[in-house]
Amino acid sequence: MKPELCIKLDYLQERKNPAEIFDAMSLYINAYRDFGQLMANSLGIKGDFDFQLNAIESGSILSKLSALPGKLDEIFESACYKSGNNTFAELVNVDETETEQQVEELALNIETSLADNTPEQIADPHIDRQNLAYVLRSFSLANEKIKSGESVIFRSSNGLKNECRLNTKWRFTGNPKEMFQGSTQSYDGKLKLVAKISVNEGNSVWTFRCEKIKQPFSARIIHKEWLEKYQTGLIQPVGVKDVITAHVSYDIYTPAKGKGEPVIRNAKIKEITEIKRNTVYQHELSSF
């Protein structure tokens, strides 16, 4: 079955200013179109992400949409909806997103979800952070049209397991025009790392510490062969006193003056070459 996105808006009966309902639906559709285009761009996929309307159902407002035929691969379209649902699920217990760091964390998780749901031969995803801020603002503007007691649900492929109920109280309060205007420097080489916490699960995103970097940072492990062995238990869990030697790439983003401290972005563990178990303590990292 071709992937399909359903946007369902349950509105209050005898609602005042009913035009807001249709305005909200239009805003959600346009925001999701821009979100899809952002994800397509992150993978280097050429083409426009745009919707066609398949059906409208009565009762609540429910629009069934799919990407225009021939524009994008069905595998990517499905990955887009899964990544979108993962993103909105992260905002369920969040009332406000404002800072560059919050946008950065969402971008990292979107990249991880896209990487997990697309074929290996597709380019490693990289989300444009400022454009993501604009997309988040668009979804926030749609949420502002929703009254207390109303709900919005995104569902992909007509499956309940792919259903995501939006937190319509969530707001994006940052200014996209003023975000991510700093400078970026890139690093690609070997580092010695320690996991910030013991890692018992084989998730692809871990948090590390490193004397060279001077701050904790999250990185996605793209060394798939190593990660598969870790996930199947062939490699014992990594503890907080274990030292990992790895080939790492990352960007150091320095915000505009007065906008905050430098942060690590787009960090990837390309290859893990060695793990020293419980032999080096944290105070010894300064010798690396």
mmCIF file of C-alpha atoms in Angstrom, residues 49-271:
data_model
loop_
_atom_site.group_PDB
_atom_site.id
_atom_site.type_symbol
_atom_site.label_atom_id
_atom_site.label_comp_id
_atom_site.label_asym_id
_atom_site.label_seq_id
_atom_site.Cartn_x
_atom_site.Cartn_y
_atom_site.Cartn_z
ATOM 1 C CA PHE A 49 7.822 17.151 -1.546
ATOM 2 C CA ASP A 50 4.230 18.146 -2.203
ATOM 3 C CA PHE A 51 0.885 16.588 -1.345
ATOM 4 C CA GLN A 52 -2.152 15.549 -3.313
ATOM 5 C CA LEU A 53 -5.495 15.288 -1.519
ATOM 6 C CA ASN A 54 -6.956 11.772 -1.626
ATOM 7 C CA ALA A 55 -10.046 12.159 0.555
ATOM 8 C CA ILE A 56 -11.849 14.290 3.123
ATOM 9 C CA GLU A 57 -14.088 12.583 5.693
ATOM 10 C CA SER A 58 -16.888 14.154 7.717
ATOM 11 C CA GLY A 59 -17.541 14.226 11.461
ATOM 12 C CA SER A 60 -14.165 15.438 12.481
ATOM 13 C CA ILE A 61 -12.048 16.924 9.708
ATOM 14 C CA LEU A 62 -9.786 14.221 8.312
ATOM 15 C CA SER A 63 -7.612 14.825 5.257
ATOM 16 C CA LYS A 64 -5.860 11.918 3.562
ATOM 17 C CA LEU A 65 -2.739 12.991 1.712
ATOM 18 C CA SER A 66 0.109 11.407 -0.202
ATOM 19 C CA ALA A 67 3.156 12.777 -1.950
ATOM 20 C CA LEU A 68 2.631 13.505 -5.636
ATOM 21 C CA PRO A 69 3.121 10.363 -7.777
ATOM 22 C CA GLY A 70 6.597 10.002 -9.194
ATOM 23 C CA LYS A 71 8.010 12.841 -7.129
ATOM 24 C CA LEU A 72 9.564 10.799 -4.303
ATOM 25 C CA ASP A 73 10.296 7.164 -3.592
ATOM 26 C CA GLU A 74 7.696 5.363 -1.455
ATOM 27 C CA ILE A 75 10.434 4.166 0.915
ATOM 28 C CA PHE A 76 11.429 7.739 1.647
ATOM 29 C CA GLU A 77 7.830 8.901 2.003
ATOM 30 C CA SER A 78 7.216 6.193 4.619
ATOM 31 C CA ALA A 79 10.471 7.092 6.421
ATOM 32 C CA CYS A 80 9.396 10.736 6.434
ATOM 33 C CA TYR A 81 6.111 9.960 8.186
ATOM 34 C CA LYS A 82 7.825 7.695 10.744
ATOM 35 C CA SER A 83 10.433 10.369 11.488
ATOM 36 C CA GLY A 84 7.726 13.004 11.746
ATOM 37 C CA ASN A 85 5.760 10.945 14.256
ATOM 38 C CA ASN A 86 8.915 10.364 16.302
ATOM 39 C CA THR A 87 9.523 14.113 16.390
ATOM 40 C CA PHE A 88 6.020 14.980 17.554
ATOM 41 C CA ALA A 89 6.148 12.196 20.146
ATOM 42 C CA GLU A 90 9.187 13.925 21.673
ATOM 43 C CA LEU A 91 7.111 17.090 22.135
ATOM 44 C CA VAL A 92 4.222 15.396 23.964
ATOM 45 C CA ASN A 93 5.507 16.460 27.387
ATOM 46 C CA VAL A 94 7.090 19.735 26.250
ATOM 47 C CA ASP A 95 5.249 23.046 26.500
ATOM 48 C CA GLU A 96 7.797 25.254 24.770
ATOM 49 C CA THR A 97 10.761 25.046 22.398
ATOM 50 C CA GLU A 98 12.840 28.213 22.295
ATOM 51 C CA THR A 99 16.593 27.714 22.181
ATOM 52 C CA GLU A 100 19.076 26.651 19.525
ATOM 53 C CA GLN A 101 20.098 23.714 21.725
ATOM 54 C CA GLN A 102 16.521 22.411 21.836
ATOM 55 C CA VAL A 103 16.285 22.639 18.044
ATOM 56 C CA GLU A 104 19.677 20.935 17.789
ATOM 57 C CA GLU A 105 18.460 17.973 19.865
ATOM 58 C CA LEU A 106 15.348 17.583 17.712
ATOM 59 C CA ALA A 107 17.470 17.745 14.546
ATOM 60 C CA LEU A 108 19.777 15.017 15.828
ATOM 61 C CA ASN A 109 16.837 12.739 16.595
ATOM 62 C CA ILE A 110 15.278 13.354 13.161
ATOM 63 C CA GLU A 111 18.588 12.479 11.502
ATOM 64 C CA THR A 112 18.770 9.276 13.535
ATOM 65 C CA SER A 113 15.221 8.279 12.639
ATOM 66 C CA LEU A 114 15.776 8.957 8.935
ATOM 67 C CA ALA A 115 19.010 6.955 8.969
ATOM 68 C CA ASP A 116 17.243 4.033 10.663
ATOM 69 C CA ASN A 117 14.346 4.040 8.173
ATOM 70 C CA THR A 118 16.085 4.550 4.822
ATOM 71 C CA PRO A 119 18.312 2.202 2.784
ATOM 72 C CA GLU A 120 22.033 2.251 3.541
ATOM 73 C CA GLN A 121 22.957 3.549 0.082
ATOM 74 C CA ILE A 122 21.115 6.838 0.678
ATOM 75 C CA ALA A 123 23.328 9.689 1.914
ATOM 76 C CA ASP A 124 23.733 10.170 5.659
ATOM 77 C CA PRO A 125 21.047 12.735 6.639
ATOM 78 C CA HIS A 126 21.870 16.245 7.795
ATOM 79 C CA ILE A 127 18.976 18.511 8.823
ATOM 80 C CA ASP A 128 19.348 22.246 8.214
ATOM 81 C CA ARG A 129 18.881 23.636 11.717
ATOM 82 C CA GLN A 130 17.567 27.080 10.808
ATOM 83 C CA ASN A 131 15.037 25.673 8.340
ATOM 84 C CA LEU A 132 13.905 23.236 11.033
ATOM 85 C CA ALA A 133 13.255 26.240 13.284
ATOM 86 C CA TYR A 134 10.995 27.716 10.575
ATOM 87 C CA VAL A 135 9.128 24.402 10.266
ATOM 88 C CA LEU A 136 8.639 24.220 14.021
ATOM 89 C CA ARG A 137 7.245 27.746 14.025
ATOM 90 C CA SER A 138 4.742 26.724 11.312
ATOM 91 C CA PHE A 139 3.444 23.799 13.379
ATOM 92 C CA SER A 140 3.244 26.095 16.404
ATOM 93 C CA LEU A 141 1.130 28.612 14.473
ATOM 94 C CA ALA A 142 -1.255 25.786 13.545
ATOM 95 C CA ASN A 143 -1.471 24.727 17.207
ATOM 96 C CA GLU A 144 -2.535 28.243 18.148
ATOM 97 C CA LYS A 145 -5.766 27.716 16.195
ATOM 98 C CA ILE A 146 -6.748 24.707 18.312
ATOM 99 C CA LYS A 147 -9.035 25.209 21.312
ATOM 100 C CA SER A 148 -8.886 23.345 24.634
ATOM 101 C CA GLY A 149 -10.803 20.082 24.238
ATOM 102 C CA GLU A 150 -9.927 19.688 20.568
ATOM 103 C CA SER A 151 -7.311 17.251 19.272
ATOM 104 C CA VAL A 152 -5.103 16.682 16.253
ATOM 105 C CA ILE A 153 -3.815 13.271 15.206
ATOM 106 C CA PHE A 154 -1.260 12.406 12.521
ATOM 107 C CA ARG A 155 -1.525 8.857 11.226
ATOM 108 C CA SER A 156 0.585 7.233 8.541
ATOM 109 C CA SER A 157 -0.253 4.195 6.399
ATOM 110 C CA ASN A 158 -3.641 3.830 8.114
ATOM 111 C CA GLY A 159 -2.073 1.933 11.001
ATOM 112 C CA LEU A 160 -2.900 2.682 14.625
ATOM 113 C CA LYS A 161 0.700 1.881 15.622
ATOM 114 C CA ASN A 162 1.774 4.749 13.357
ATOM 115 C CA GLU A 163 -0.612 7.192 15.014
ATOM 116 C CA CYS A 164 0.652 10.268 16.854
ATOM 117 C CA ARG A 165 -1.544 12.611 18.903
ATOM 118 C CA LEU A 166 -0.093 16.122 18.843
ATOM 119 C CA ASN A 167 0.528 18.165 21.943
ATOM 120 C CA THR A 168 -1.444 21.160 20.696
ATOM 121 C CA LYS A 169 -0.380 23.178 23.760
ATOM 122 C CA TRP A 170 3.237 23.071 22.587
ATOM 123 C CA ARG A 171 4.611 26.365 21.226
ATOM 124 C CA PHE A 172 7.766 27.367 19.408
ATOM 125 C CA THR A 173 8.823 30.736 20.828
ATOM 126 C CA GLY A 174 12.243 31.209 19.233
ATOM 127 C CA ASN A 175 12.960 33.585 16.360
ATOM 128 C CA PRO A 176 14.184 31.545 13.356
ATOM 129 C CA LYS A 177 15.679 34.635 11.707
ATOM 130 C CA GLU A 178 18.050 35.105 14.633
ATOM 131 C CA MET A 179 18.933 31.440 15.129
ATOM 132 C CA PHE A 180 21.998 29.596 13.851
ATOM 133 C CA GLN A 181 23.774 32.705 12.614
ATOM 134 C CA GLY A 182 27.136 31.805 14.120
ATOM 135 C CA SER A 183 30.240 30.215 12.604
ATOM 136 C CA THR A 184 31.036 26.513 12.156
ATOM 137 C CA GLN A 185 34.316 24.609 12.196
ATOM 138 C CA SER A 186 34.583 20.905 11.389
ATOM 139 C CA TYR A 187 36.724 18.116 12.884
ATOM 140 C CA ASP A 188 37.370 14.640 11.504
ATOM 141 C CA GLY A 189 39.826 12.323 13.259
ATOM 142 C CA LYS A 190 40.498 9.947 16.153
ATOM 143 C CA LEU A 191 39.481 10.719 19.733
ATOM 144 C CA LYS A 192 39.413 8.955 23.072
ATOM 145 C CA LEU A 193 35.926 9.031 24.581
ATOM 146 C CA VAL A 194 34.067 7.891 27.653
ATOM 147 C CA ALA A 195 30.327 7.273 27.775
ATOM 148 C CA LYS A 196 28.561 9.711 30.094
ATOM 149 C CA ILE A 197 26.466 6.872 31.510
ATOM 150 C CA SER A 198 26.735 3.091 31.279
ATOM 151 C CA VAL A 199 25.211 1.972 27.993
ATOM 152 C CA ASN A 200 23.294 -1.286 28.251
ATOM 153 C CA GLU A 201 21.055 -0.803 25.211
ATOM 154 C CA GLY A 202 22.283 -0.673 21.648
ATOM 155 C CA ASN A 203 20.782 2.668 20.693
ATOM 156 C CA SER A 204 22.653 4.465 17.935
ATOM 157 C CA VAL A 205 22.812 7.836 19.766
ATOM 158 C CA TRP A 206 25.091 7.974 22.823
ATOM 159 C CA THR A 207 26.347 10.814 25.001
ATOM 160 C CA PHE A 208 30.114 11.105 25.435
ATOM 161 C CA ARG A 209 32.762 13.095 27.264
ATOM 162 C CA CYS A 210 36.176 13.921 25.858
ATOM 163 C CA GLU A 211 39.018 16.036 27.245
ATOM 164 C CA LYS A 212 39.666 17.561 23.818
ATOM 165 C CA ILE A 213 36.075 18.754 23.392
ATOM 166 C CA LYS A 214 35.600 19.966 27.006
ATOM 167 C CA GLN A 215 31.838 19.383 27.040
ATOM 168 C CA PRO A 216 29.444 16.414 26.911
ATOM 169 C CA PHE A 217 28.027 15.813 23.451
ATOM 170 C CA SER A 218 25.642 13.414 21.732
ATOM 171 C CA ALA A 219 26.807 11.475 18.692
ATOM 172 C CA ARG A 220 25.239 8.960 16.355
ATOM 173 C CA ILE A 221 27.129 5.721 15.830
ATOM 174 C CA ILE A 222 27.237 5.021 12.092
ATOM 175 C CA HIS A 223 29.708 2.132 12.451
ATOM 176 C CA LYS A 224 26.893 -0.321 11.699
ATOM 177 C CA GLU A 225 28.919 -3.525 11.894
ATOM 178 C CA TRP A 226 30.100 -2.658 15.403
ATOM 179 C CA LEU A 227 26.625 -1.478 16.474
ATOM 180 C CA GLU A 228 24.992 -4.700 15.255
ATOM 181 C CA LYS A 229 27.453 -6.748 17.325
ATOM 182 C CA TYR A 230 26.767 -4.540 20.341
ATOM 183 C CA GLN A 231 23.005 -4.853 19.912
ATOM 184 C CA THR A 232 23.204 -8.655 19.738
ATOM 185 C CA GLY A 233 25.381 -8.907 22.866
ATOM 186 C CA LEU A 234 28.605 -9.936 21.118
ATOM 187 C CA ILE A 235 30.239 -6.874 22.702
ATOM 188 C CA GLN A 236 29.721 -6.387 26.440
ATOM 189 C CA PRO A 237 28.018 -3.160 27.628
ATOM 190 C CA VAL A 238 30.192 -0.045 27.816
ATOM 191 C CA GLY A 239 30.701 1.412 31.292
ATOM 192 C CA VAL A 240 31.531 4.935 32.435
ATOM 193 C CA LYS A 241 35.180 4.030 33.122
ATOM 194 C CA ASP A 242 35.749 2.381 29.761
ATOM 195 C CA VAL A 243 37.790 4.378 27.243
ATOM 196 C CA ILE A 244 36.705 4.213 23.616
ATOM 197 C CA THR A 245 39.072 5.013 20.770
ATOM 198 C CA ALA A 246 37.037 6.077 17.757
ATOM 199 C CA HIS A 247 37.122 7.898 14.454
ATOM 200 C CA VAL A 248 34.820 10.873 15.057
ATOM 201 C CA SER A 249 33.521 13.740 12.948
ATOM 202 C CA TYR A 250 31.672 16.768 14.297
ATOM 203 C CA ASP A 251 31.049 20.480 13.842
ATOM 204 C CA ILE A 252 31.821 23.112 16.463
ATOM 205 C CA TYR A 253 29.108 25.727 16.163
ATOM 206 C CA THR A 254 29.869 29.090 17.763
ATOM 207 C CA PRO A 255 26.727 31.241 18.117
ATOM 208 C CA ALA A 256 26.710 34.931 17.301
ATOM 209 C CA LYS A 257 28.122 37.171 20.033
ATOM 210 C CA GLY A 258 25.923 37.208 23.108
ATOM 211 C CA LYS A 259 23.821 34.249 21.892
ATOM 212 C CA GLY A 260 25.450 31.497 23.914
ATOM 213 C CA GLU A 261 28.453 29.202 24.140
ATOM 214 C CA PRO A 262 29.983 26.977 21.420
ATOM 215 C CA VAL A 263 28.209 23.638 20.979
ATOM 216 C CA ILE A 264 28.958 20.349 19.253
ATOM 217 C CA ARG A 265 26.696 19.572 16.296
ATOM 218 C CA ASN A 266 26.336 16.817 13.730
ATOM 219 C CA ALA A 267 28.624 14.449 15.681
ATOM 220 C CA LYS A 268 29.103 10.961 14.246
ATOM 221 C CA ILE A 269 31.091 7.957 15.416
ATOM 222 C CA LYS A 270 32.416 6.627 12.117
ATOM 223 C CA GLU A 271 34.410 3.730 13.521
#
